[in-house]
């Protein structure tokens, strides 16, 4: 159950970064936003893999 919460938190963080970029910065930093979202996705994936391996 922990990994589901971790994945959900990473999804919320990605959506928050995109929301801030589109509303506050008026899509000026879309490249940086995509880079940050990629980093959050990789961290979420690493968290998921780590949790799955520790269960076995």
CSV table of N, CA and C in Angstrom, one decimal:
chain,number,residue,atom,x,y,z
A,1,UNK,N,0.8,-1.2,0.0
A,1,UNK,CA,0.0,0.0,0.0
A,1,UNK,C,0.9,1.3,0.0
A,2,UNK,N,2.1,1.2,0.5
A,2,UNK,CA,3.0,2.3,0.6
A,2,UNK,C,3.3,2.8,-0.8
A,3,UNK,N,3.6,1.9,-1.7
A,3,UNK,CA,4.0,2.3,-3.0
A,3,UNK,C,2.9,3.0,-3.8
A,4,UNK,N,1.7,2.7,-3.5
A,4,UNK,CA,0.5,3.3,-4.2
A,4,UNK,C,0.5,4.8,-3.7
A,5,UNK,N,0.7,5.0,-2.4
A,5,UNK,CA,0.7,6.4,-1.9
A,5,UNK,C,1.8,7.2,-2.5
A,6,UNK,N,3.0,6.5,-2.6
A,6,UNK,CA,4.2,7.2,-3.2
A,6,UNK,C,3.9,7.6,-4.7
A,7,UNK,N,3.3,6.7,-5.4
A,7,UNK,CA,3.0,7.0,-6.8
A,7,UNK,C,2.0,8.1,-6.9
A,8,UNK,N,1.0,8.1,-6.1
A,8,UNK,CA,0.0,9.1,-6.1
A,8,UNK,C,0.6,10.5,-5.7
A,9,UNK,N,1.5,10.5,-4.8
A,9,UNK,CA,2.1,11.8,-4.4
A,9,UNK,C,3.0,12.3,-5.6
A,10,UNK,N,3.7,11.4,-6.3
A,10,UNK,CA,4.5,11.8,-7.4
A,10,UNK,C,3.6,12.3,-8.5
A,11,UNK,N,2.4,11.7,-8.7
A,11,UNK,CA,1.5,12.2,-9.7
A,11,UNK,C,1.0,13.6,-9.4
A,12,UNK,N,0.6,13.8,-8.1
A,12,UNK,CA,0.1,15.1,-7.7
A,12,UNK,C,1.2,16.2,-7.8
A,13,UNK,N,2.5,15.8,-7.5
A,13,UNK,CA,3.6,16.8,-7.7
A,13,UNK,C,3.7,17.2,-9.1
A,14,UNK,N,3.7,16.2,-10.0
A,14,UNK,CA,3.8,16.5,-11.5
A,14,UNK,C,2.7,17.4,-11.9
A,15,UNK,N,1.5,17.2,-11.5
A,15,UNK,CA,0.3,18.0,-11.9
A,15,UNK,C,0.5,19.4,-11.3
A,16,UNK,N,1.0,19.5,-10.1
A,16,UNK,CA,1.2,20.8,-9.4
A,16,UNK,C,2.2,21.6,-10.2
A,17,UNK,N,3.3,21.0,-10.6
A,17,UNK,CA,4.4,21.7,-11.3
A,17,UNK,C,3.8,22.2,-12.7
A,18,UNK,N,3.0,21.4,-13.4
A,18,UNK,CA,2.4,21.8,-14.6
A,18,UNK,C,1.4,23.0,-14.4
A,19,UNK,N,0.6,22.9,-13.3
A,19,UNK,CA,-0.4,23.9,-13.0
A,19,UNK,C,0.3,25.2,-12.7
A,20,UNK,N,1.4,25.2,-11.9
A,20,UNK,CA,2.1,26.4,-11.6
A,20,UNK,C,2.7,27.0,-12.9
A,21,UNK,N,3.3,26.2,-13.7
A,21,UNK,CA,3.9,26.7,-15.0
A,21,UNK,C,2.8,27.4,-15.9
A,22,UNK,N,1.7,26.8,-16.0
A,22,UNK,CA,0.7,27.3,-16.9
A,22,UNK,C,0.0,28.6,-16.3
A,23,UNK,N,-0.3,28.6,-15.0
A,23,UNK,CA,-1.0,29.7,-14.4
A,23,UNK,C,-0.1,30.9,-14.0
A,24,UNK,N,0.9,30.6,-13.3
A,24,UNK,CA,1.8,31.7,-12.8
A,24,UNK,C,2.8,32.2,-13.9
A,25,UNK,N,3.5,31.2,-14.5
A,25,UNK,CA,4.5,31.6,-15.5
A,25,UNK,C,4.1,31.7,-16.9
A,26,UNK,N,2.8,31.4,-17.2
A,26,UNK,CA,2.2,31.6,-18.5
A,26,UNK,C,3.0,30.8,-19.6
A,27,UNK,N,3.3,29.5,-19.2
A,27,UNK,CA,4.0,28.6,-20.1
A,27,UNK,C,5.4,29.1,-20.6
A,28,UNK,N,6.0,29.9,-19.9
A,28,UNK,CA,7.3,30.4,-20.3
A,28,UNK,C,8.4,29.4,-20.1
A,29,UNK,N,8.3,28.5,-19.1
A,29,UNK,CA,9.3,27.6,-18.7
A,29,UNK,C,8.9,26.1,-19.0
A,30,UNK,N,8.3,25.9,-20.1
A,30,UNK,CA,7.8,24.5,-20.4
A,30,UNK,C,8.9,23.5,-20.5
A,31,UNK,N,10.1,23.8,-20.9
A,31,UNK,CA,11.2,22.9,-21.0
A,31,UNK,C,11.7,22.5,-19.6
A,32,UNK,N,11.8,23.5,-18.7
A,32,UNK,CA,12.2,23.2,-17.4
A,32,UNK,C,11.1,22.4,-16.6
A,33,UNK,N,9.8,22.7,-16.9
A,33,UNK,CA,8.7,22.0,-16.3
A,33,UNK,C,8.8,20.5,-16.7
A,34,UNK,N,9.0,20.2,-18.0
A,34,UNK,CA,9.1,18.8,-18.4
A,34,UNK,C,10.3,18.1,-17.8
A,35,UNK,N,11.4,18.8,-17.6
A,35,UNK,CA,12.6,18.2,-17.0
A,35,UNK,C,12.2,17.9,-15.5
A,36,UNK,N,11.6,18.8,-14.8
A,36,UNK,CA,11.2,18.5,-13.4
A,36,UNK,C,10.2,17.4,-13.3
A,37,UNK,N,9.2,17.3,-14.3
A,37,UNK,CA,8.3,16.2,-14.3
A,37,UNK,C,9.0,14.9,-14.5
A,38,UNK,N,9.9,14.9,-15.4
A,38,UNK,CA,10.7,13.7,-15.7
A,38,UNK,C,11.4,13.2,-14.5
A,39,UNK,N,12.1,14.2,-13.7
A,39,UNK,CA,12.7,13.8,-12.5
A,39,UNK,C,11.8,13.2,-11.5
A,40,UNK,N,10.6,13.8,-11.3
A,40,UNK,CA,9.6,13.3,-10.4
A,40,UNK,C,9.2,11.9,-10.8
A,41,UNK,N,9.0,11.7,-12.1
A,41,UNK,CA,8.6,10.4,-12.6
A,41,UNK,C,9.6,9.3,-12.3
A,42,UNK,N,10.9,9.7,-12.5
A,42,UNK,CA,12.0,8.7,-12.3
A,42,UNK,C,12.1,8.4,-10.8
A,43,UNK,N,11.9,9.4,-10.0
A,43,UNK,CA,11.9,9.1,-8.5
A,43,UNK,C,10.8,8.3,-8.1
A,44,UNK,N,9.6,8.5,-8.7
A,44,UNK,CA,8.4,7.7,-8.3
A,44,UNK,C,8.6,6.2,-8.8
A,45,UNK,N,9.2,6.1,-10.0
A,45,UNK,CA,9.5,4.7,-10.5
A,45,UNK,C,10.5,4.0,-9.7
A,46,UNK,N,11.6,4.7,-9.2
A,46,UNK,CA,12.6,4.1,-8.4
A,46,UNK,C,11.9,3.7,-7.0
A,47,UNK,N,11.1,4.5,-6.5
A,47,UNK,CA,10.4,4.2,-5.3
A,47,UNK,C,9.5,3.0,-5.4
A,48,UNK,N,8.8,2.9,-6.6
A,48,UNK,CA,8.0,1.7,-6.8
A,48,UNK,C,8.8,0.4,-7.0
A,49,UNK,N,9.9,0.5,-7.7
A,49,UNK,CA,10.7,-0.7,-7.9
A,49,UNK,C,11.4,-1.1,-6.6
A,50,UNK,N,11.8,-0.1,-5.8
A,50,UNK,CA,12.4,-0.4,-4.5
A,50,UNK,C,11.4,-1.1,-3.6
A,51,UNK,N,10.2,-0.7,-3.6
A,51,UNK,CA,9.2,-1.3,-2.7
A,51,UNK,C,8.8,-2.6,-3.2
A,52,UNK,N,8.7,-2.8,-4.4
A,52,UNK,CA,8.4,-4.1,-5.0
A,52,UNK,C,9.5,-5.2,-4.7
A,53,UNK,N,10.7,-4.7,-4.8
A,53,UNK,CA,11.9,-5.7,-4.5
A,53,UNK,C,12.0,-6.0,-3.0
A,54,UNK,N,11.6,-5.0,-2.2
A,54,UNK,CA,11.7,-5.3,-0.7
A,54,UNK,C,10.6,-6.2,-0.2
A,55,UNK,N,9.5,-6.3,-1.0
A,55,UNK,CA,8.4,-7.2,-0.6
A,55,UNK,C,8.8,-8.6,-0.9
A,56,UNK,N,9.6,-8.9,-1.9
A,56,UNK,CA,9.9,-10.3,-2.3
A,56,UNK,C,11.0,-10.9,-1.4
